[in-house]
Amino acid sequence: MDKGKMRPNFYGNNNCKMYLDLKDIIRENALRYLPAKSLFRCTGVCREWELQISTPFFAHNQSNSFHSTSGFFYQTQAGVPSFMSLDPMAYGVPDPPLTFLPEPVDIRASCNGLLCCQGRTGYRAYYICNPVTKRWKELPKPGADHGPDPAVVLLFEPSLLNFIANYKLVCAFPSELGGYEFDIYSSEKGSWRNPGEICFGDWKLLPKSGVHVNGTVYWLSSQGVIAFDLTSERSQLLSSAPGALGMMSGKLCAAYVRGQRLVVSLLSNTHSNTMRLHSDARTWVEIQSDINLDPTVAAESYSYTPYHFSGRYGHGSGGVVFIGDDMVLLRNGNKFYSYDMKKKASNSLGEVNIDSDAGIVVYVNSLVEL
């Protein structure tokens, strides 16, 4: 047999060009799209992958590439922070109780991998942290008293041009003149600022209902939806939302469960309350969707009833807790279910002993650098 004509064994030779090219392609083009927990497992594949994943440049690329909902932070009945993962094999954090922070905290908000917490002692300082890397920063004391349960929304959009996260924290708090005022913290400036806007009205705001969509922050209230435009720094009261607030297709939406169907409405007209009498303009428009929940999930989730400020839409004991572009979190008491709108599949997340007064905060498993 002519050994010179034998084909080389590409599969058994780890030094062959084909093997190295495939390994390099995965390292350079695929790893950054994985969540943080999966990446830590990948560090055991080889020395090159470990070095790649541990660099600040890779962490920067990963925070700009991975944006999928990974799970939810919440407070247990004992007041301890904890994490509910959508997939425990892929998503997770090394210290869910956040013991790396200098004091016990309450979870307030989250955005693209950053978590906002508030201390329980002294003036109740705000902390911004990444629960994956355990890095954190304490914000300076705001000029106004935000109260024991502040309505804060964290804003952070990863940028290829910024290696250090630039974020904002917006807080709506009761004004001494009536209604609500707004405080804005900017990490770029390192200080708080009150724009002087007051949203007057005899109503109460739901602190844990805040969402940010296209430069405007929205909260549920006892009289409707409070909107605060970050560009004009002006606020307005919109008609009541038919469900929990969220974002779909880049627009503000509201969702609730009716029978076995998830009903979603989009914000259509922010000026419908100023239109002429008998106008067809509506603030919220229900969209036609084929989102039908699994009978088990639908039966155990609350259906729609007229709005009650006590927390009908998941901020209390049941219903839609969160809706994003492709993920919905449903709750009935202490039982939680997720629904993937792309795969059209539901999943039971089990039973969790959660503090009924605490919020549930969506989280992205990111390596973002503070």
Coordinates of C-alpha atoms in Angstrom, one line a residue:
M1 CA 0.0 0.0 0.0
D2 CA 1.4 3.4 -0.9
K3 CA 1.5 5.3 2.3
G4 CA 2.1 8.5 0.4
K5 CA -1.4 8.5 -0.8
M6 CA -3.1 8.0 2.6
R7 CA -5.4 10.8 3.7
P8 CA -4.3 12.7 6.8
N9 CA -6.3 12.1 10.0
F10 CA -7.8 15.6 10.6
Y11 CA -10.0 14.4 13.5
G12 CA -7.1 13.0 15.5
N13 CA -4.6 15.7 14.9
N14 CA -5.4 18.7 17.2
N15 CA -2.7 20.8 15.4
C16 CA -4.2 20.6 12.0
K17 CA -5.4 23.8 10.2
M18 CA -9.0 22.7 10.1
Y19 CA -9.2 22.2 13.9
L20 CA -7.5 25.5 14.6
D21 CA -9.7 27.5 12.3
L22 CA -12.9 26.1 13.8
K23 CA -11.6 26.8 17.3
D24 CA -10.7 30.4 16.3
I25 CA -14.0 31.0 14.6
I26 CA -15.9 30.0 17.8
R27 CA -13.7 32.0 20.0
E28 CA -13.7 35.2 17.9
N29 CA -17.3 35.1 16.6
A30 CA -19.6 33.0 18.8
L31 CA -18.5 33.3 22.5
R32 CA -19.6 36.9 22.9
Y33 CA -23.2 35.9 22.3
L34 CA -23.3 33.6 25.3
P35 CA -24.5 34.6 28.8
A36 CA -22.1 35.1 31.7
K37 CA -22.6 31.7 33.4
S38 CA -22.1 29.8 30.2
L39 CA -18.9 31.7 29.6
F40 CA -17.5 30.8 32.9
R41 CA -18.1 27.2 32.1
C42 CA -16.3 27.8 28.7
T43 CA -13.2 28.9 30.5
G44 CA -12.5 25.3 31.2
V45 CA -12.4 24.3 27.6
C46 CA -8.8 25.5 27.0
R47 CA -6.3 28.1 28.0
E48 CA -6.9 30.3 25.0
W49 CA -10.6 30.5 25.7
E50 CA -10.0 31.3 29.3
L51 CA -7.6 34.1 28.4
Q52 CA -10.0 35.5 25.8
I53 CA -13.0 35.5 28.2
S54 CA -11.1 37.2 31.0
T55 CA -10.1 40.3 29.0
P56 CA -11.9 43.6 29.5
F57 CA -12.3 43.9 25.7
F58 CA -14.2 40.6 25.6
A59 CA -16.5 41.7 28.5
H60 CA -17.2 44.9 26.5
N61 CA -18.1 42.9 23.4
Q62 CA -20.2 40.5 25.3
S63 CA -22.2 43.3 27.0
N64 CA -22.9 44.7 23.5
S65 CA -23.8 41.3 22.0
F66 CA -25.9 39.5 24.6
H67 CA -29.3 41.1 25.6
S68 CA -31.6 38.2 26.2
T69 CA -33.7 38.0 29.4
S70 CA -32.0 35.6 31.7
G71 CA -34.1 35.6 34.8
F72 CA -35.5 37.7 37.6
F73 CA -34.2 39.1 40.9
Y74 CA -36.6 39.2 43.8
Q75 CA -36.7 39.4 47.6
T76 CA -37.6 36.4 49.7
Q77 CA -40.1 36.6 52.6
A78 CA -37.1 37.0 54.8
G79 CA -36.0 40.0 52.8
V80 CA -33.0 38.4 51.2
P81 CA -32.3 39.0 47.5
S82 CA -32.5 35.9 45.3
F83 CA -32.4 35.0 41.6
M84 CA -34.9 33.0 39.5
S85 CA -33.2 31.7 36.4
L86 CA -35.0 31.0 33.1
D87 CA -32.4 28.3 32.5
P88 CA -30.2 27.4 35.5
M89 CA -27.7 25.7 33.2
A90 CA -27.1 28.8 31.1
Y91 CA -28.0 31.8 33.4
G92 CA -26.9 32.5 36.9
V93 CA -24.9 34.7 39.3
P94 CA -22.3 33.6 41.9
D95 CA -23.9 35.4 44.9
P96 CA -27.7 35.9 44.5
P97 CA -28.0 37.4 48.1
L98 CA -25.6 40.1 47.0
T99 CA -23.5 39.8 50.1
F100 CA -20.6 41.5 48.4
L101 CA -22.4 44.8 48.9
P102 CA -21.4 46.7 52.1
E103 CA -24.9 46.4 53.7
P104 CA -28.2 44.5 53.3
V105 CA -30.1 45.9 50.4
D106 CA -33.5 46.0 48.7
I107 CA -33.6 45.4 44.9
R108 CA -35.1 48.4 43.1
A109 CA -34.4 48.2 39.3
S110 CA -32.2 46.6 36.6
C111 CA -31.2 47.3 33.0
N112 CA -29.0 45.3 30.6
G113 CA -26.9 43.6 33.3
L114 CA -26.7 46.4 35.9
L115 CA -28.7 46.1 39.1
C116 CA -29.9 49.0 41.3
C117 CA -30.2 48.3 45.0
Q118 CA -30.9 50.5 48.0
G119 CA -29.4 50.1 51.5
R120 CA -31.5 49.7 54.6
T121 CA -29.5 51.8 57.0
G122 CA -28.6 55.5 57.3
Y123 CA -30.0 57.6 54.5
R124 CA -30.6 54.4 52.4
A125 CA -27.9 54.8 49.8
Y126 CA -28.3 53.6 46.2
Y127 CA -25.9 51.0 44.8
I128 CA -25.3 50.1 41.2
C129 CA -23.7 46.7 40.7
N130 CA -23.0 43.9 38.3
P131 CA -24.0 40.7 40.3
V132 CA -21.8 38.6 37.9
T133 CA -18.5 40.4 38.5
K134 CA -19.4 41.7 42.0
R135 CA -18.3 45.2 41.1
W136 CA -20.4 48.0 42.6
K137 CA -20.6 51.8 43.1
E138 CA -22.4 53.8 45.7
L139 CA -24.3 56.8 44.4
P140 CA -24.1 60.2 46.2
K141 CA -26.9 61.2 48.5
P142 CA -29.8 62.8 46.5
G143 CA -30.9 66.3 47.5
A144 CA -34.5 65.2 48.2
D145 CA -36.0 62.4 50.3
H146 CA -37.2 59.7 48.0
G147 CA -39.1 57.9 50.8
P148 CA -39.0 54.3 51.9
D149 CA -40.2 52.8 48.6
P150 CA -38.8 54.9 45.8
A151 CA -40.1 54.6 42.2
V152 CA -36.8 54.3 40.4
V153 CA -36.0 53.2 36.9
L154 CA -32.5 52.4 35.7
L155 CA -31.5 53.4 32.2
F156 CA -28.4 51.8 30.5
E157 CA -27.8 51.1 26.9
P158 CA -24.4 49.4 26.1
S159 CA -22.3 51.3 23.6
L160 CA -19.3 50.1 21.5
L161 CA -17.7 53.5 22.1
N162 CA -17.8 53.4 25.9
F163 CA -15.9 50.7 27.8
I164 CA -17.3 52.0 31.1
A165 CA -21.1 51.9 31.6
N166 CA -22.8 55.3 31.4
Y167 CA -26.2 55.0 33.0
K168 CA -29.0 57.1 34.5
L169 CA -31.3 56.5 37.5
V170 CA -34.7 58.3 37.4
C171 CA -36.8 58.6 40.5
A172 CA -40.3 59.9 40.9
F173 CA -41.0 60.9 44.5
P174 CA -43.9 62.7 46.3
S175 CA -43.6 66.5 46.2
E176 CA -44.3 68.8 49.2
L177 CA -46.5 70.8 46.8
G178 CA -48.6 67.8 45.9
G179 CA -48.2 65.3 43.0
Y180 CA -44.7 64.0 42.1
E181 CA -41.3 65.4 41.3
F182 CA -38.4 63.8 39.5
D183 CA -34.7 63.3 40.3
I184 CA -32.2 62.2 37.7
Y185 CA -28.8 60.8 38.5
S186 CA -26.2 60.7 35.7
S187 CA -23.1 58.5 36.0
E188 CA -21.3 60.6 33.5
K189 CA -21.7 63.7 35.6
G190 CA -21.6 61.9 39.0
S191 CA -24.5 63.9 40.5
W192 CA -28.2 64.2 41.0
R193 CA -30.4 66.8 39.3
N194 CA -34.0 67.9 39.8
P195 CA -35.4 69.4 36.5
G196 CA -38.1 71.2 38.5
E197 CA -41.0 69.4 36.9
I198 CA -44.0 68.5 39.1
C199 CA -46.8 66.2 37.9
F200 CA -49.7 67.5 39.9
G201 CA -52.7 65.3 40.9
D202 CA -54.4 63.5 43.7
W203 CA -53.2 60.0 42.9
K204 CA -50.7 57.4 44.1
L205 CA -47.9 56.0 42.0
L206 CA -47.0 52.3 41.9
P207 CA -43.2 52.3 42.6
K208 CA -42.3 49.0 41.0
S209 CA -44.2 49.4 37.8
G210 CA -41.7 51.7 36.0
V211 CA -40.4 51.0 32.5
H212 CA -38.2 53.0 30.0
V213 CA -39.1 53.1 26.3
N214 CA -37.6 55.4 23.7
G215 CA -36.5 58.2 26.0
T216 CA -39.6 58.2 28.2
V217 CA -40.2 56.6 31.6
Y218 CA -43.6 55.3 32.5
W219 CA -45.2 54.3 35.8
L220 CA -48.6 52.9 36.7
S221 CA -50.7 55.0 39.1
S222 CA -54.2 55.0 40.7
Q223 CA -55.5 57.4 38.0
G224 CA -53.6 56.2 34.8
V225 CA -50.0 56.1 33.5
I226 CA -47.5 58.7 34.4
A227 CA -45.1 59.6 31.6
F228 CA -41.9 61.5 32.0
D229 CA -40.0 62.6 28.9
L230 CA -36.3 62.7 29.5
T231 CA -35.6 65.0 26.6
S232 CA -38.2 67.7 27.3
E233 CA -38.2 66.9 31.0
R234 CA -42.0 67.2 31.1
S235 CA -44.6 64.8 32.4
Q236 CA -48.2 63.9 31.6
L237 CA -50.9 61.6 32.8
L238 CA -52.1 59.0 30.2
S239 CA -55.2 56.8 30.3
S240 CA -55.1 53.7 32.4
A241 CA -53.1 50.8 30.9
P242 CA -54.9 47.5 30.4
G243 CA -52.3 45.4 32.1
A244 CA -48.7 45.4 33.2
L245 CA -46.4 47.8 31.4
G246 CA -43.6 46.5 29.2
M247 CA -42.0 46.9 25.7
M248 CA -42.8 45.2 22.4
S249 CA -41.3 46.0 19.0
G250 CA -39.8 49.1 20.5
K251 CA -43.1 50.5 21.8
L252 CA -44.7 50.7 25.2
C253 CA -47.2 47.9 25.7
A254 CA -49.5 46.6 28.4
A255 CA -50.5 42.9 28.8
Y256 CA -52.9 40.8 30.8
V257 CA -54.4 37.2 30.6
R258 CA -57.9 36.7 29.4
G259 CA -59.0 33.1 29.4
Q260 CA -56.2 31.2 27.7
R261 CA -55.0 34.1 25.7
L262 CA -52.4 36.7 26.4
V263 CA -53.8 40.1 25.5
V264 CA -51.3 42.8 24.4
S265 CA -52.1 46.5 23.8
L266 CA -49.7 49.1 22.3
L267 CA -49.6 52.8 23.2
S268 CA -51.1 54.5 20.2
N269 CA -51.9 58.1 21.0
T270 CA -50.6 60.0 24.0
H271 CA -52.9 62.9 23.3
S272 CA -56.3 61.1 23.1
N273 CA -57.5 62.7 26.3
T274 CA -57.3 66.1 24.6
M275 CA -59.1 65.1 21.3
R276 CA -62.5 66.4 20.4
L277 CA -65.6 64.7 21.8
H278 CA -66.6 61.4 20.2
S279 CA -63.1 61.1 18.5
D280 CA -62.0 57.6 17.5
A281 CA -58.5 58.2 18.8
R282 CA -57.6 55.8 21.6
T283 CA -54.6 55.8 23.9
W284 CA -54.2 52.0 23.8
V285 CA -54.9 49.7 20.8
E286 CA -55.2 46.0 21.3
I287 CA -53.1 44.1 18.7
Q288 CA -54.1 40.9 17.0
S289 CA -51.9 38.1 18.3
D290 CA -51.9 34.3 18.3
I291 CA -50.4 34.1 21.8
N292 CA -52.4 31.3 23.4
L293 CA -51.1 30.0 26.7
D294 CA -50.8 26.5 27.8
P295 CA -54.2 25.5 29.6
T296 CA -52.3 24.7 32.8
V297 CA -50.6 28.1 32.8
A298 CA -53.7 30.1 31.8
A299 CA -55.8 28.3 34.4
E300 CA -53.4 29.2 37.2
S301 CA -52.9 32.8 36.1
Y302 CA -55.3 35.6 36.9
S303 CA -57.6 36.7 34.2
Y304 CA -58.3 40.4 33.5
T305 CA -60.7 42.3 35.9
P306 CA -61.2 46.1 36.1
Y307 CA -58.1 48.0 37.3
H308 CA -57.3 47.8 41.0
F309 CA -54.4 49.8 42.3
S310 CA -53.6 47.1 44.9
G311 CA -51.7 45.2 42.2
R312 CA -53.8 43.4 39.7
Y313 CA -51.2 43.0 37.0
G314 CA -48.5 41.0 38.6
H315 CA -47.3 43.6 41.1
G316 CA -49.6 42.0 43.7
S317 CA -50.6 38.3 43.9
G318 CA -51.1 37.3 40.3
G319 CA -51.1 38.0 36.5
V320 CA -48.5 39.3 34.1
V321 CA -45.4 40.4 36.0
F322 CA -43.2 41.2 33.0
I323 CA -43.4 41.5 29.2
G324 CA -40.5 42.1 26.9
D325 CA -39.9 41.7 23.2
D326 CA -40.0 37.9 23.4
M327 CA -40.6 36.9 27.0
V328 CA -43.5 37.0 29.5
L329 CA -43.4 36.2 33.2
L330 CA -46.7 35.1 34.7
R331 CA -47.5 34.7 38.4
N332 CA -50.2 33.1 40.5
G333 CA -49.4 33.5 44.2
N334 CA -46.0 32.0 44.6
K335 CA -46.0 30.0 41.3
F336 CA -44.3 31.5 38.3
Y337 CA -44.3 30.6 34.6
S338 CA -42.4 32.0 31.7
Y339 CA -43.7 32.2 28.1
D340 CA -41.4 32.5 25.1
M341 CA -43.2 34.4 22.4
K342 CA -40.7 33.4 19.7
K343 CA -40.9 29.7 20.5
K344 CA -44.5 29.9 21.6
A345 CA -43.7 27.7 24.6
S346 CA -44.4 28.0 28.3
N347 CA -42.2 26.8 31.2
S348 CA -42.9 26.4 34.9
L349 CA -40.3 28.1 37.0
G350 CA -41.5 26.5 40.2
E351 CA -42.8 28.0 43.5
V352 CA -41.0 30.8 45.1
N353 CA -41.6 32.3 48.6
I354 CA -41.5 35.9 47.6
D355 CA -42.1 39.0 49.7
S356 CA -45.5 40.2 48.5
D357 CA -44.4 43.9 48.9
A358 CA -41.2 43.5 47.0
G359 CA -40.8 43.9 43.2
I360 CA -39.6 41.4 40.7
V361 CA -36.8 42.8 38.5
V362 CA -35.9 41.4 35.0
Y363 CA -32.2 40.7 34.6
V364 CA -29.7 40.1 31.7
N365 CA -26.7 37.9 32.4
S366 CA -24.0 40.3 31.2
L367 CA -20.3 41.0 31.9
V368 CA -20.8 44.8 31.6
E369 CA -18.0 46.7 33.3
L370 CA -18.7 49.4 35.9

